[in-house]
Amino acid sequence: MDLSPSLILTACIGVLIIVYTCINDQVRRRALPGPEGWPIVGNLFAIPRDRPWNTYLAWSQTYGPIVQVKVFGKPIVILNTAKAVSDLFESRSAIYSDRPKSLMVSLLGLEWSMILMGYSPVWRKSRRLVHMHFTEDAISNYEHIQLQNTRKLLSLLAQDPEGFVRHTRFAVGATLLELVYGSSINDPEHPYLKCSEGAAQAAIEASLPGNMTVEFLPFLRYMPSWFPGATFKRKLPQWRANVLALRNNAFEEVKAAWRQERARSSLTTRMLDDISGLSGEEHKEAEGIVRDVSAMIYVAGADTTFSVLQTFFLAMTLHPEIQKKAHEELDQVVGSRRLPGFTDRDYLPYVAAIVKECIRWVTVIPLGVARINSEDDVYEGYHIPKGTILMPNQWAILHDPAVFPEPNVFKPERFLKDGQLDPRTNDLVEAAFGFGRRLCPGKHFGQATLFINIASILHVFDVAPSTNASGEVVYPEIKLTSGLSTYPTDFQCAIRPRTQLAEQLIAS
Ligand code: HEM
């Protein structure tokens, strides 16, 4: 065959285009960077069980803002910057709002929990319901419950300051219990509180991706509890019992009382009223959602708020100079003859900045709540296959030195400008509450509860380091728990009324 030069030229250009397209496609769809793993197990042994967010942050300095690890071939992607999280979870929320399916979640019987649920029609209905009752307007209806339980906390702290951890857990749990189910309780050992704490602990330990080997090796669920990787089975029966009790007990009691028209008005009774016009299957489904949403709000709200309040006690113990400034502001705005109220909030910018810094400094849910993408995607040239688990490193975002200079220092001033909350930094702390379509619906209520508790405690108490047997001041070490959420633990502080008037206010 006679090949003309133009034919050869055309063929060469064609081949070049094909080669270019292939190379370009490969470059465009290159795999995400991350630490080298071992055969089969991948990075299993490189992911620390203790506070993995620090390791992920360190890896991001080597591999870039998006880091991939693999465990038994399953990719987990960690997004370490606000930009990456916003680009995916907010701008591409249509494909990044699903949650991973988890064997532990089903072993615990927690599939009903909205926070861990897939992006499904039931989730949408649940979300609409929670949103409706927790808008900025709606939450003003709950202020009396927040105030009453804050006052209970002040009185418990005055009577037994060493028990501050127990009392905070109780007061926050009691606030949510009253709001959701209308139960006003005085017993810190109340079974509803205990099952909520137990269920929260189960979710915290079991639902952080990479934390439980059984997620990657499902046969471990059939092994005896002494078998490596199967020790979770020792705790499983108690965990399951707590989850079941959390879901059903309080709800069934309220429902029975509501049917007999003797229930105290509460979120649950209002939701039951709203669906009472439905019938048959429709009513059954709606009632199930009311039950599950009620339990979810109770448990999600109590544990997170408790954690931030522990951070507050630690920060005040370590920083008397910050506490002094807050005392001065409270004395000036509230005065010594009454306790702070919600109407003082706009006039207490320093206290508001302390609340924000507590939320930032020890980021409660350091690795957010994991997502999976429902479609293949390409981001900044990296291929993210459908079904990849993605975790937003909220700790890294809220400790980014470019945004929060000296990120490990507790400094409320970073949120202030000319003595007022700085609108430029004010909203940055919102990353603690998640992103896009799964953003925390309780963020306004959570921050309001934190404000009233923190303002009230500061108004009447001095929180100081405790002293040892020789009378020397002992500054606590910062020790954090590890799991889906975190908070400072194992520290002591001395909590005393600031003045005699303060003592009277607490007793009043
Ligand atoms: C300081 C307090 C709180 C913090 C730091 C916090 C943080 C978070 C975070 C990080 C998420 C996951 C968001 C995402 O996937 O992007 C979340 C979800 C959620 N939070 Fe909160 N939360 C707090 C308080 C509350 C309160 C008081 C309530 C209840 C009134 C609540 C109810 C929920 C619910 C129902 C979800 C699931 C949302 C969904 O998956 O669609 N949270 N929260």
mmCIF file of N, CA and C in Angstrom, residues 304-385:
data_model
loop_
_atom_site.group_PDB
_atom_site.id
_atom_site.type_symbol
_atom_site.label_atom_id
_atom_site.label_comp_id
_atom_site.label_asym_id
_atom_site.label_seq_id
_atom_site.Cartn_x
_atom_site.Cartn_y
_atom_site.Cartn_z
ATOM 1 N N THR A 304 -22.331 16.135 73.740
ATOM 2 C CA THR A 304 -21.497 17.204 73.172
ATOM 3 C C THR A 304 -21.417 18.403 74.123
ATOM 4 N N THR A 305 -22.551 18.786 74.694
ATOM 5 C CA THR A 305 -22.564 19.965 75.566
ATOM 6 C C THR A 305 -21.762 19.690 76.838
ATOM 7 N N PHE A 306 -21.912 18.482 77.377
ATOM 8 C CA PHE A 306 -21.115 18.094 78.548
ATOM 9 C C PHE A 306 -19.617 18.229 78.234
ATOM 10 N N SER A 307 -19.216 17.748 77.054
ATOM 11 C CA SER A 307 -17.789 17.754 76.702
ATOM 12 C C SER A 307 -17.241 19.178 76.673
ATOM 13 N N VAL A 308 -17.992 20.104 76.074
ATOM 14 C CA VAL A 308 -17.487 21.491 75.997
ATOM 15 C C VAL A 308 -17.410 22.095 77.406
ATOM 16 N N LEU A 309 -18.336 21.733 78.271
ATOM 17 C CA LEU A 309 -18.287 22.292 79.631
ATOM 18 C C LEU A 309 -17.064 21.772 80.401
ATOM 19 N N GLN A 310 -16.626 20.551 80.122
ATOM 20 C CA GLN A 310 -15.387 20.057 80.748
ATOM 21 C C GLN A 310 -14.199 20.886 80.259
ATOM 22 N N THR A 311 -14.206 21.209 78.964
ATOM 23 C CA THR A 311 -13.136 22.060 78.419
ATOM 24 C C THR A 311 -13.137 23.414 79.124
ATOM 25 N N PHE A 312 -14.334 23.930 79.365
ATOM 26 C CA PHE A 312 -14.438 25.223 80.053
ATOM 27 C C PHE A 312 -13.793 25.166 81.440
ATOM 28 N N PHE A 313 -14.121 24.121 82.225
ATOM 29 C CA PHE A 313 -13.547 24.027 83.581
ATOM 30 C C PHE A 313 -12.018 23.947 83.505
ATOM 31 N N LEU A 314 -11.518 23.168 82.553
ATOM 32 C CA LEU A 314 -10.060 23.039 82.431
ATOM 33 C C LEU A 314 -9.436 24.388 82.045
ATOM 34 N N ALA A 315 -10.023 25.057 81.055
ATOM 35 C CA ALA A 315 -9.456 26.328 80.570
ATOM 36 C C ALA A 315 -9.441 27.370 81.690
ATOM 37 N N MET A 316 -10.499 27.425 82.489
ATOM 38 C CA MET A 316 -10.544 28.412 83.571
ATOM 39 C C MET A 316 -9.534 28.069 84.667
ATOM 40 N N THR A 317 -9.331 26.765 84.901
ATOM 41 C CA THR A 317 -8.350 26.346 85.900
ATOM 42 C C THR A 317 -6.945 26.787 85.482
ATOM 43 N N LEU A 318 -6.687 26.706 84.194
ATOM 44 C CA LEU A 318 -5.343 27.028 83.701
ATOM 45 C C LEU A 318 -5.152 28.529 83.461
ATOM 46 N N HIS A 319 -6.245 29.285 83.325
ATOM 47 C CA HIS A 319 -6.093 30.691 82.903
ATOM 48 C C HIS A 319 -6.855 31.656 83.806
ATOM 49 N N PRO A 320 -6.326 31.927 85.002
ATOM 50 C CA PRO A 320 -7.012 32.875 85.901
ATOM 51 C C PRO A 320 -7.149 34.271 85.292
ATOM 52 N N GLU A 321 -6.195 34.646 84.432
ATOM 53 C CA GLU A 321 -6.241 36.013 83.856
ATOM 54 C C GLU A 321 -7.461 36.166 82.931
ATOM 55 N N ILE A 322 -7.824 35.080 82.251
ATOM 56 C CA ILE A 322 -8.994 35.123 81.350
ATOM 57 C C ILE A 322 -10.273 35.187 82.187
ATOM 58 N N GLN A 323 -10.269 34.380 83.256
ATOM 59 C CA GLN A 323 -11.445 34.363 84.122
ATOM 60 C C GLN A 323 -11.676 35.750 84.741
ATOM 61 N N LYS A 324 -10.557 36.415 85.100
ATOM 62 C CA LYS A 324 -10.672 37.745 85.730
ATOM 63 C C LYS A 324 -11.367 38.725 84.771
ATOM 64 N N LYS A 325 -10.990 38.653 83.496
ATOM 65 C CA LYS A 325 -11.616 39.563 82.513
ATOM 66 C C LYS A 325 -13.113 39.265 82.381
ATOM 67 N N ALA A 326 -13.454 37.976 82.419
ATOM 68 C CA ALA A 326 -14.875 37.596 82.313
ATOM 69 C C ALA A 326 -15.631 38.101 83.543
ATOM 70 N N HIS A 327 -15.012 37.953 84.717
ATOM 71 C CA HIS A 327 -15.663 38.436 85.953
ATOM 72 C C HIS A 327 -15.925 39.944 85.855
ATOM 73 N N GLU A 328 -14.930 40.680 85.341
ATOM 74 C CA GLU A 328 -15.104 42.139 85.236
ATOM 75 C C GLU A 328 -16.278 42.475 84.316
ATOM 76 N N GLU A 329 -16.351 41.761 83.181
ATOM 77 C CA GLU A 329 -17.438 42.033 82.229
ATOM 78 C C GLU A 329 -18.801 41.717 82.865
ATOM 79 N N LEU A 330 -18.878 40.563 83.559
ATOM 80 C CA LEU A 330 -20.147 40.164 84.173
ATOM 81 C C LEU A 330 -20.549 41.142 85.273
ATOM 82 N N ASP A 331 -19.556 41.591 86.071
ATOM 83 C CA ASP A 331 -19.882 42.537 87.149
ATOM 84 C C ASP A 331 -20.454 43.823 86.572
ATOM 85 N N GLN A 332 -19.861 44.246 85.460
ATOM 86 C CA GLN A 332 -20.292 45.502 84.858
ATOM 87 C C GLN A 332 -21.680 45.374 84.207
ATOM 88 N N VAL A 333 -21.910 44.280 83.498
ATOM 89 C CA VAL A 333 -23.158 44.154 82.720
ATOM 90 C C VAL A 333 -24.311 43.597 83.569
ATOM 91 N N VAL A 334 -24.023 42.569 84.353
ATOM 92 C CA VAL A 334 -25.108 41.887 85.098
ATOM 93 C C VAL A 334 -25.227 42.432 86.523
ATOM 94 N N GLY A 335 -24.083 42.820 87.090
ATOM 95 C CA GLY A 335 -24.096 43.302 88.481
ATOM 96 C C GLY A 335 -24.189 42.143 89.450
ATOM 97 N N SER A 336 -24.121 42.455 90.748
ATOM 98 C CA SER A 336 -24.000 41.364 91.724
ATOM 99 C C SER A 336 -25.343 40.900 92.285
ATOM 100 N N ARG A 337 -26.450 41.493 91.832
ATOM 101 C CA ARG A 337 -27.734 41.195 92.487
ATOM 102 C C ARG A 337 -28.624 40.214 91.727
ATOM 103 N N ARG A 338 -28.172 39.763 90.579
ATOM 104 C CA ARG A 338 -28.983 38.784 89.833
ATOM 105 C C ARG A 338 -28.059 37.868 89.041
ATOM 106 N N LEU A 339 -28.646 36.783 88.533
ATOM 107 C CA LEU A 339 -27.871 35.865 87.687
ATOM 108 C C LEU A 339 -28.010 36.286 86.219
ATOM 109 N N PRO A 340 -27.068 35.921 85.368
ATOM 110 C CA PRO A 340 -27.200 36.292 83.949
ATOM 111 C C PRO A 340 -28.412 35.610 83.314
ATOM 112 N N GLY A 341 -28.957 36.254 82.299
ATOM 113 C CA GLY A 341 -30.069 35.667 81.527
ATOM 114 C C GLY A 341 -29.712 35.723 80.055
ATOM 115 N N PHE A 342 -30.610 35.192 79.222
ATOM 116 C CA PHE A 342 -30.326 35.163 77.778
ATOM 117 C C PHE A 342 -30.277 36.568 77.165
ATOM 118 N N THR A 343 -31.010 37.523 77.794
ATOM 119 C CA THR A 343 -31.011 38.879 77.216
ATOM 120 C C THR A 343 -29.665 39.575 77.415
ATOM 121 N N ASP A 344 -28.818 39.004 78.281
ATOM 122 C CA ASP A 344 -27.485 39.619 78.489
ATOM 123 C C ASP A 344 -26.489 39.191 77.403
ATOM 124 N N ARG A 345 -26.870 38.200 76.620
ATOM 125 C CA ARG A 345 -25.899 37.554 75.726
ATOM 126 C C ARG A 345 -25.189 38.558 74.797
ATOM 127 N N ASP A 346 -25.961 39.476 74.219
ATOM 128 C CA ASP A 346 -25.364 40.437 73.270
ATOM 129 C C ASP A 346 -24.433 41.422 73.958
ATOM 130 N N TYR A 347 -24.556 41.541 75.276
ATOM 131 C CA TYR A 347 -23.751 42.544 76.001
ATOM 132 C C TYR A 347 -22.560 41.903 76.715
ATOM 133 N N LEU A 348 -22.357 40.607 76.474
ATOM 134 C CA LEU A 348 -21.247 39.902 77.133
ATOM 135 C C LEU A 348 -20.307 39.297 76.076
ATOM 136 N N PRO A 349 -19.686 40.157 75.257
ATOM 137 C CA PRO A 349 -18.861 39.594 74.163
ATOM 138 C C PRO A 349 -17.682 38.764 74.659
ATOM 139 N N TYR A 350 -17.114 39.153 75.815
ATOM 140 C CA TYR A 350 -15.955 38.374 76.283
ATOM 141 C C TYR A 350 -16.386 36.958 76.688
ATOM 142 N N VAL A 351 -17.513 36.863 77.385
ATOM 143 C CA VAL A 351 -18.027 35.534 77.764
ATOM 144 C C VAL A 351 -18.372 34.744 76.492
ATOM 145 N N ALA A 352 -18.983 35.421 75.517
ATOM 146 C CA ALA A 352 -19.328 34.738 74.254
ATOM 147 C C ALA A 352 -18.056 34.224 73.568
ATOM 148 N N ALA A 353 -16.981 35.019 73.661
ATOM 149 C CA ALA A 353 -15.710 34.594 73.038
ATOM 150 C C ALA A 353 -15.116 33.394 73.785
ATOM 151 N N ILE A 354 -15.310 33.335 75.102
ATOM 152 C CA ILE A 354 -14.843 32.159 75.869
ATOM 153 C C ILE A 354 -15.595 30.912 75.382
ATOM 154 N N VAL A 355 -16.907 31.050 75.172
ATOM 155 C CA VAL A 355 -17.696 29.903 74.694
ATOM 156 C C VAL A 355 -17.130 29.427 73.360
ATOM 157 N N LYS A 356 -16.870 30.358 72.464
ATOM 158 C CA LYS A 356 -16.358 29.981 71.127
ATOM 159 C C LYS A 356 -14.989 29.312 71.240
ATOM 160 N N GLU A 357 -14.151 29.872 72.110
ATOM 161 C CA GLU A 357 -12.799 29.307 72.228
ATOM 162 C C GLU A 357 -12.828 27.901 72.859
ATOM 163 N N CYS A 358 -13.789 27.674 73.775
ATOM 164 C CA CYS A 358 -13.937 26.311 74.334
ATOM 165 C C CYS A 358 -14.332 25.338 73.224
ATOM 166 N N ILE A 359 -15.252 25.774 72.352
ATOM 167 C CA ILE A 359 -15.711 24.897 71.262
ATOM 168 C C ILE A 359 -14.552 24.597 70.310
ATOM 169 N N ARG A 360 -13.690 25.591 70.087
ATOM 170 C CA ARG A 360 -12.576 25.419 69.140
ATOM 171 C C ARG A 360 -11.413 24.634 69.737
ATOM 172 N N TRP A 361 -11.008 25.028 70.956
ATOM 173 C CA TRP A 361 -9.737 24.574 71.547
ATOM 174 C C TRP A 361 -9.687 23.051 71.667
ATOM 175 N N VAL A 362 -10.749 22.471 72.260
ATOM 176 C CA VAL A 362 -10.844 21.001 72.276
ATOM 177 C C VAL A 362 -12.059 20.658 71.397
ATOM 178 N N THR A 363 -11.809 20.481 70.131
ATOM 179 C CA THR A 363 -12.872 20.269 69.144
ATOM 180 C C THR A 363 -13.635 18.980 69.487
ATOM 181 N N VAL A 364 -14.909 19.122 69.857
ATOM 182 C CA VAL A 364 -15.638 17.987 70.466
ATOM 183 C C VAL A 364 -15.687 16.748 69.577
ATOM 184 N N ILE A 365 -15.989 16.953 68.293
ATOM 185 C CA ILE A 365 -16.055 15.793 67.374
ATOM 186 C C ILE A 365 -14.900 15.984 66.393
ATOM 187 N N PRO A 366 -13.702 15.557 66.791
ATOM 188 C CA PRO A 366 -12.483 15.981 66.075
ATOM 189 C C PRO A 366 -12.429 15.532 64.621
ATOM 190 N N LEU A 367 -13.011 14.366 64.328
ATOM 191 C CA LEU A 367 -12.977 13.894 62.938
ATOM 192 C C LEU A 367 -14.375 13.900 62.314
ATOM 193 N N GLY A 368 -15.227 14.749 62.862
ATOM 194 C CA GLY A 368 -16.579 14.878 62.340
ATOM 195 C C GLY A 368 -17.314 13.547 62.362
ATOM 196 N N VAL A 369 -18.375 13.482 61.601
ATOM 197 C CA VAL A 369 -19.096 12.217 61.439
ATOM 198 C C VAL A 369 -18.899 11.838 59.966
ATOM 199 N N ALA A 370 -18.387 10.603 59.740
ATOM 200 C CA ALA A 370 -17.911 10.222 58.407
ATOM 201 C C ALA A 370 -19.018 10.245 57.346
ATOM 202 N N ARG A 371 -18.605 10.469 56.113
ATOM 203 C CA ARG A 371 -19.505 10.438 54.959
ATOM 204 C C ARG A 371 -18.994 9.393 53.972
ATOM 205 N N ILE A 372 -19.848 9.010 53.005
ATOM 206 C CA ILE A 372 -19.347 8.334 51.804
ATOM 207 C C ILE A 372 -19.913 9.059 50.591
ATOM 208 N N ASN A 373 -19.184 8.973 49.474
ATOM 209 C CA ASN A 373 -19.701 9.604 48.257
ATOM 210 C C ASN A 373 -20.538 8.576 47.483
ATOM 211 N N SER A 374 -21.674 9.050 46.962
ATOM 212 C CA SER A 374 -22.591 8.116 46.290
ATOM 213 C C SER A 374 -22.273 7.964 44.802
ATOM 214 N N GLU A 375 -21.253 8.712 44.304
ATOM 215 C CA GLU A 375 -20.824 8.566 42.899
ATOM 216 C C GLU A 375 -19.321 8.729 42.827
ATOM 217 N N ASP A 376 -18.709 8.145 41.766
ATOM 218 C CA ASP A 376 -17.286 8.403 41.497
ATOM 219 C C ASP A 376 -17.078 9.901 41.359
ATOM 220 N N ASP A 377 -15.915 10.378 41.784
ATOM 221 C CA ASP A 377 -15.676 11.825 41.662
ATOM 222 C C ASP A 377 -14.191 12.086 41.411
ATOM 223 N N VAL A 378 -13.897 13.254 40.864
ATOM 224 C CA VAL A 378 -12.502 13.690 40.700
ATOM 225 C C VAL A 378 -12.394 15.047 41.375
ATOM 226 N N TYR A 379 -11.427 15.158 42.301
ATOM 227 C CA TYR A 379 -11.241 16.439 42.998
ATOM 228 C C TYR A 379 -9.773 16.824 42.938
ATOM 229 N N GLU A 380 -9.501 18.020 42.422
ATOM 230 C CA GLU A 380 -8.135 18.511 42.252
ATOM 231 C C GLU A 380 -7.255 17.454 41.586
ATOM 232 N N GLY A 381 -7.812 16.748 40.627
ATOM 233 C CA GLY A 381 -7.032 15.760 39.883
ATOM 234 C C GLY A 381 -6.995 14.387 40.544
ATOM 235 N N TYR A 382 -7.554 14.250 41.721
ATOM 236 C CA TYR A 382 -7.528 12.958 42.413
ATOM 237 C C TYR A 382 -8.847 12.222 42.210
ATOM 238 N N HIS A 383 -8.699 10.924 42.003
ATOM 239 C CA HIS A 383 -9.889 10.104 41.797
ATOM 240 C C HIS A 383 -10.425 9.658 43.161
ATOM 241 N N ILE A 384 -11.704 9.901 43.416
ATOM 242 C CA ILE A 384 -12.329 9.429 44.669
ATOM 243 C C ILE A 384 -13.430 8.446 44.276
ATOM 244 N N PRO A 385 -13.121 7.131 44.341
ATOM 245 C CA PRO A 385 -14.124 6.171 43.880
ATOM 246 C C PRO A 385 -15.388 6.205 44.730
#
